[in-house]
PDB file of C-alpha atoms in Angstrom:
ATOM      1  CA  UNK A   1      -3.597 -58.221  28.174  1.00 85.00           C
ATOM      2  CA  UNK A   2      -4.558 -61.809  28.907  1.00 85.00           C
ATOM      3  CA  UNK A   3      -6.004 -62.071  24.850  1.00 88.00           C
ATOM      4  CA  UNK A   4      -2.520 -61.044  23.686  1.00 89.00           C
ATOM      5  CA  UNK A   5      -0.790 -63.401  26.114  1.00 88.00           C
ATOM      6  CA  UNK A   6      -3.230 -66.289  25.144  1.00 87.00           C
ATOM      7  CA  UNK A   7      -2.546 -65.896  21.610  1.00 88.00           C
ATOM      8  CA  UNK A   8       1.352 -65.671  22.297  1.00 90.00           C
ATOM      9  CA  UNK A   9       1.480 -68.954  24.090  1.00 88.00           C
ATOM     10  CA  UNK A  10      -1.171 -70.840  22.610  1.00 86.00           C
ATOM     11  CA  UNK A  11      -1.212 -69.671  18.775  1.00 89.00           C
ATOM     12  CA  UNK A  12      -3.001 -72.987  17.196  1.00 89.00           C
ATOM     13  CA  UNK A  13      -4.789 -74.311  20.302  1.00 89.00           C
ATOM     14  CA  UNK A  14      -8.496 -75.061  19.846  1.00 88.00           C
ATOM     15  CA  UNK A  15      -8.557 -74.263  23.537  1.00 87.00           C
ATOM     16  CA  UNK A  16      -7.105 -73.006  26.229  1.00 85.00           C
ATOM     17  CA  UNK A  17      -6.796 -71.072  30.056  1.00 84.00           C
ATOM     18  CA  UNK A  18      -4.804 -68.330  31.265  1.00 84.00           C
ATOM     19  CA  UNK A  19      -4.867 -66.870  34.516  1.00 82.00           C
ATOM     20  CA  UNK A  20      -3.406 -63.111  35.229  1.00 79.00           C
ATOM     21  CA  UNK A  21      -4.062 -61.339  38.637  1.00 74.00           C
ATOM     22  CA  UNK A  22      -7.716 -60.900  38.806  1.00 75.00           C
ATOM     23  CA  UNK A  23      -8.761 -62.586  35.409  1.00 79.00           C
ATOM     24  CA  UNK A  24      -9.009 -65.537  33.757  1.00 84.00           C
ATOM     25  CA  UNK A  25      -9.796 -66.069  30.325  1.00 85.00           C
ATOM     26  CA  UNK A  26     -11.079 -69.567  28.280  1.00 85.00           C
ATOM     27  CA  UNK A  27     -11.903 -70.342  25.248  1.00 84.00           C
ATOM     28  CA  UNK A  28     -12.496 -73.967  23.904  1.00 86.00           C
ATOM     29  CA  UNK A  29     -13.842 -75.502  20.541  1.00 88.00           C
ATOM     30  CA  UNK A  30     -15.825 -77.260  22.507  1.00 88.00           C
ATOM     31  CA  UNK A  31     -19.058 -75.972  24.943  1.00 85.00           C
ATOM     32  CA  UNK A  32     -17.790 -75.716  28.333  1.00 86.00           C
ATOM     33  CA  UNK A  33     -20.709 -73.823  29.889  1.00 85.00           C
ATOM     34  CA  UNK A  34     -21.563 -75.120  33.049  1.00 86.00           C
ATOM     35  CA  UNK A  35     -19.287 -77.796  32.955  1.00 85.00           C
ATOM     36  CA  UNK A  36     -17.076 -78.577  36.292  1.00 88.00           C
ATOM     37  CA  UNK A  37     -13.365 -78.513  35.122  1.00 85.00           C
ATOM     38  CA  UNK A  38     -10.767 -79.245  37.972  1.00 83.00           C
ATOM     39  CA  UNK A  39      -8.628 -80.671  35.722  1.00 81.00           C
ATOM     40  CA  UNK A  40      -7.244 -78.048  34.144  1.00 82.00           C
ATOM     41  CA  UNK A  41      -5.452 -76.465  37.395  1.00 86.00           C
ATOM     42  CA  UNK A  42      -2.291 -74.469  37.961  1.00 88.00           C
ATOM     43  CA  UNK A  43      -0.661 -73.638  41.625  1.00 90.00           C
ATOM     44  CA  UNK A  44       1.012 -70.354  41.731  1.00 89.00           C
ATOM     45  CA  UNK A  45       3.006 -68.972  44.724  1.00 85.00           C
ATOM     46  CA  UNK A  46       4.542 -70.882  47.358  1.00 77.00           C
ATOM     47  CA  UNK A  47       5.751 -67.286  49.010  1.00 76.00           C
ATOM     48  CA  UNK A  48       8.068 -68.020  52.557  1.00 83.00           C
ATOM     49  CA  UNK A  49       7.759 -70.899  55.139  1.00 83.00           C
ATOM     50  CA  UNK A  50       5.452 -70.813  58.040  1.00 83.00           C
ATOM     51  CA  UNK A  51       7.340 -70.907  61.563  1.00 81.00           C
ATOM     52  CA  UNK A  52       5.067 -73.835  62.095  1.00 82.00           C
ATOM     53  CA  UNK A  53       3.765 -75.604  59.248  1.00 84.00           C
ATOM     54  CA  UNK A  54       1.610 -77.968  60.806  1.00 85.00           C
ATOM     55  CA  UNK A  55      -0.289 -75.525  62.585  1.00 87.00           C
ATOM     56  CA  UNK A  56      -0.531 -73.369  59.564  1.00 88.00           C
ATOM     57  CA  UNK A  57      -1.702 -76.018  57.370  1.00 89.00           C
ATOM     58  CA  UNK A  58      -4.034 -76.860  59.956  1.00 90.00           C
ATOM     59  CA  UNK A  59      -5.770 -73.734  60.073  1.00 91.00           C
ATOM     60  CA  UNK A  60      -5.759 -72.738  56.496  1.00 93.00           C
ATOM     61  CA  UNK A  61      -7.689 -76.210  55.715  1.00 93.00           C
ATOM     62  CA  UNK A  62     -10.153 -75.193  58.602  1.00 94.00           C
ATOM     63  CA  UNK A  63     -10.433 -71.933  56.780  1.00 95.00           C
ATOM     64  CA  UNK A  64     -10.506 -72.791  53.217  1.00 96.00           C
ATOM     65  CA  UNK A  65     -13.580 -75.459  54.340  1.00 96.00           C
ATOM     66  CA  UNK A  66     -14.965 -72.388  56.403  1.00 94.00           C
ATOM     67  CA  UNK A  67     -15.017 -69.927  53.493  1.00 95.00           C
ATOM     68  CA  UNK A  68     -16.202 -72.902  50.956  1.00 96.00           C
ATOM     69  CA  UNK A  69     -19.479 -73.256  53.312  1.00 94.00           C
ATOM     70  CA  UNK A  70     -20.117 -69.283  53.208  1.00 92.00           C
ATOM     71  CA  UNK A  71     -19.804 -69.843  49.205  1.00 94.00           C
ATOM     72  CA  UNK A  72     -21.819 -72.348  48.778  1.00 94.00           C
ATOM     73  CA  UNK A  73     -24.507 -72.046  51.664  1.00 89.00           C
ATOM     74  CA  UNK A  74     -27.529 -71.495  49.572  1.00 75.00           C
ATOM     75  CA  UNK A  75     -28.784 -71.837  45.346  1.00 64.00           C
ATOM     76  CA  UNK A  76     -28.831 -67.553  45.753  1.00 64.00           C
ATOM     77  CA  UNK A  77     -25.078 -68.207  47.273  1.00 72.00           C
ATOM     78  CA  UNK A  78     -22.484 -65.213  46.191  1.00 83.00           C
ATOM     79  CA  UNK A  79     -19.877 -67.929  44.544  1.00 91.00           C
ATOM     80  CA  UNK A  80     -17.431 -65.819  46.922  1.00 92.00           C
ATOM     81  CA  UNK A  81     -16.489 -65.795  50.180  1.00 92.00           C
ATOM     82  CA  UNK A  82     -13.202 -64.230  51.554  1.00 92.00           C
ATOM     83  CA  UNK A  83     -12.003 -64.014  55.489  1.00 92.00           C
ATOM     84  CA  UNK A  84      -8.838 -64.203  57.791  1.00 92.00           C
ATOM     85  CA  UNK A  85      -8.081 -65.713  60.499  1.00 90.00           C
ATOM     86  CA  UNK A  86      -4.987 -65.732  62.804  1.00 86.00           C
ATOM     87  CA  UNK A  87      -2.566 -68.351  63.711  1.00 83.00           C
ATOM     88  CA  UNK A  88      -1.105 -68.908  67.109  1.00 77.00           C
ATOM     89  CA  UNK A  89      -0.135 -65.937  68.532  1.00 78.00           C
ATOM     90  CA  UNK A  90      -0.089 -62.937  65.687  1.00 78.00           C
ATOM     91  CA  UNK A  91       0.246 -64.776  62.492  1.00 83.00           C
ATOM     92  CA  UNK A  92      -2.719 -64.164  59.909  1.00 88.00           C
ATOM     93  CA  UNK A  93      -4.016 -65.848  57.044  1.00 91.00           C
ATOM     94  CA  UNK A  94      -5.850 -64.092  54.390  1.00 94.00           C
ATOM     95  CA  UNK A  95      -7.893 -66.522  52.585  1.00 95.00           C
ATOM     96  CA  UNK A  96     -10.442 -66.011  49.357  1.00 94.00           C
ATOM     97  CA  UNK A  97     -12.656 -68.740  47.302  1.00 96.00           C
ATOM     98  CA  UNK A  98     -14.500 -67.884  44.211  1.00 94.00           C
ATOM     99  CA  UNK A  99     -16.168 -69.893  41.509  1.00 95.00           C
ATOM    100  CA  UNK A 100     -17.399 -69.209  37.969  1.00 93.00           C
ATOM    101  CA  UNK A 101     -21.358 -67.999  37.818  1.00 91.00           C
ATOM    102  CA  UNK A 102     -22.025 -70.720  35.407  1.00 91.00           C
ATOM    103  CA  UNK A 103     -21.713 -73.812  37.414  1.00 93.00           C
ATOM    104  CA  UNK A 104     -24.617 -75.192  40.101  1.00 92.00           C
ATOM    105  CA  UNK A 105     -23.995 -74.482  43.697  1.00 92.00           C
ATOM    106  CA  UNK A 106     -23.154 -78.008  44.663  1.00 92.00           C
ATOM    107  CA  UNK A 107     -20.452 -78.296  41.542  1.00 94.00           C
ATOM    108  CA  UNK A 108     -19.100 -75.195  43.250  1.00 94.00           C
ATOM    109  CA  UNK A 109     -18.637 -77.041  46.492  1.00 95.00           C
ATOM    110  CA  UNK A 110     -16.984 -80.002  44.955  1.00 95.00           C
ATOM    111  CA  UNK A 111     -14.434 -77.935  42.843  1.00 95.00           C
ATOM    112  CA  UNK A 112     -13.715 -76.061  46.086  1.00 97.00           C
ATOM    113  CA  UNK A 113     -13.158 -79.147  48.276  1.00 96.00           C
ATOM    114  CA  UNK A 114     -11.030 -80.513  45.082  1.00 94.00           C
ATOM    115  CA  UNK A 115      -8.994 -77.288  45.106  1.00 95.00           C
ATOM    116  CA  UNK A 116      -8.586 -77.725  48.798  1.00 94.00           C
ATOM    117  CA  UNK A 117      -7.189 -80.810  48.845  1.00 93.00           C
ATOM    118  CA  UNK A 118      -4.428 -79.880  46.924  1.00 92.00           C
ATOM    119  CA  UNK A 119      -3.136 -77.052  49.471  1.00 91.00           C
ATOM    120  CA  UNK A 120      -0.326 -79.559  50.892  1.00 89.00           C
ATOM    121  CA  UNK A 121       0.173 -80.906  48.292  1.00 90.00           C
ATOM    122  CA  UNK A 122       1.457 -77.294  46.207  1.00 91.00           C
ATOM    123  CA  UNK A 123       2.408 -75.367  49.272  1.00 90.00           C
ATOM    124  CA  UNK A 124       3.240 -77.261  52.462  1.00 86.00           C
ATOM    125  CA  UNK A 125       3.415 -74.220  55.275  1.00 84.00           C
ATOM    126  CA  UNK A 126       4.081 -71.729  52.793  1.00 90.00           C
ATOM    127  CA  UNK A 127       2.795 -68.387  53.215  1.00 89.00           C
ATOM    128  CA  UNK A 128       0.729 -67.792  50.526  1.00 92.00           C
ATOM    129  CA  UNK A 129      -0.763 -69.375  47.067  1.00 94.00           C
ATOM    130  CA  UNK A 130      -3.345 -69.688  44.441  1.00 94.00           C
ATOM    131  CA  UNK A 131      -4.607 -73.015  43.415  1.00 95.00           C
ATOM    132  CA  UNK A 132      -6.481 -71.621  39.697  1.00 93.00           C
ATOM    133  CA  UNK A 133      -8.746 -74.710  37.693  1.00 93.00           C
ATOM    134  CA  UNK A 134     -11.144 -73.845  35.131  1.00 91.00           C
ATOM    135  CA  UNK A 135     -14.127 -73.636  37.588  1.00 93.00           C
ATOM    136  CA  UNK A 136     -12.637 -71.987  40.530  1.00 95.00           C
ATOM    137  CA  UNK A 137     -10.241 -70.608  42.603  1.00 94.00           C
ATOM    138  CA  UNK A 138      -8.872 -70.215  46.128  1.00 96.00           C
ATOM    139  CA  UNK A 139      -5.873 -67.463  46.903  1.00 95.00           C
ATOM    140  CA  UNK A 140      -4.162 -67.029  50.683  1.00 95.00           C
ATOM    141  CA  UNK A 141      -1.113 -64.627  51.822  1.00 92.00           C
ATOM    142  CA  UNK A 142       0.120 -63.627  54.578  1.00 88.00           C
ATOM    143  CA  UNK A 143      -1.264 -60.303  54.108  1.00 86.00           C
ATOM    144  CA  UNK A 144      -4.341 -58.549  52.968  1.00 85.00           C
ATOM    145  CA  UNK A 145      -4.943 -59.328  48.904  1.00 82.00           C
ATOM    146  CA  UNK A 146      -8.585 -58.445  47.660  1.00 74.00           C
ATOM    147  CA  UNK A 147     -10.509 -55.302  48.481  1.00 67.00           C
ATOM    148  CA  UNK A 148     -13.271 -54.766  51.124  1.00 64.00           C
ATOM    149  CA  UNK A 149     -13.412 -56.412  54.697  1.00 62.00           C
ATOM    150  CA  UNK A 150     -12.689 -59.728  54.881  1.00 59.00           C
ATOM    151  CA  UNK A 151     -14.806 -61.703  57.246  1.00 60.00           C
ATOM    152  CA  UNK A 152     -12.948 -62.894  60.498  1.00 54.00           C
ATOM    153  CA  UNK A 153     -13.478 -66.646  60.933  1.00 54.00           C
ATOM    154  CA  UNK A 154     -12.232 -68.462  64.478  1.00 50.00           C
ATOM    155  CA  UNK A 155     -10.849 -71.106  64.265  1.00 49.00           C
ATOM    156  CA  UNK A 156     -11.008 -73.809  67.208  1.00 48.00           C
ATOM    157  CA  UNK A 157      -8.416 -73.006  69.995  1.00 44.00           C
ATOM    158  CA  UNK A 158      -4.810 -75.830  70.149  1.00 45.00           C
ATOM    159  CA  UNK A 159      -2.777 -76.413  72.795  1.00 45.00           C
ATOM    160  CA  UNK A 160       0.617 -76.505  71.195  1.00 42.00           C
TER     161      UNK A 160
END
């Protein structure tokens, strides 16, 4: 499916990127292997407001950065970490990070901090996103979206 669409949208491109639910698909003209590319990004989603969008934001950052570490904790490191957390009183975040094989550990990290510090700027409180570049990618909803057990991450207690 995402070779068909690729050639639909981008018939005479020497490269280009799609991403479809669980895939993403590159070519180039040029060698991209192991190359960091954050430039190349999309933000998909934006799915209903947070009753409290500061707190929200708040703890998806301290999430995202929580999940980045687990990724990137070690040169044998899984390039994957996904987890949940809750928000004030009930709400939950479901929160993944993932990053091509091909890149070094530390690259990982970077692209993953870069991708972070875009969350605001693409969602703002919302719900639930993906923030897709070249090199990686980090997803978060409302409710569950991968398979297997995500690992519960606390985040420091507010008083608000």
């Amino acid at each position: 499916q995402a070779a068909t669409k690729i050639q639909e949208l981008c018939p005479n491109s020497s490269s280009a990127i799609i991403w479809l639910d669980r895939c993403q698909l590159r070519y180039s003209d040029v060698n991209f292997a192991g190359m960091v590319d954050v430039y190349d990004r999309a933000c998909q989603g934006g799915l209903g407001d947070s009753s409290s969008p500061a707190n929200f934001n708040q703890s998806l950052r301290i999430l995202i950065s929580n999940l980045t570490s687990q990724a990137t904790q070690s040169s044998s490191s899984r390039f994957f970490a996904a987890g949940v957390s809750v928000v004030g009183e009930s709400q939950r975040i479901y929160a993944m990070v993932q990053c091509v094989r091909d890149i070094p550990v530390d690259r990982c990290k970077w692209c993953l901090d870069n991708a972070g510090s875009n969350i605001e700027g693409c969602f703002n409180g919302k719900q639930g996103g993906r923030i897709l570049t070249g090199s990686c990618n980090l997803a978060f909803g409302a409710q569950p979206f991968f398979f297997g057990d995500p690992t519960v991450v606390s985040l420091p207690q507010t008083n608000h």
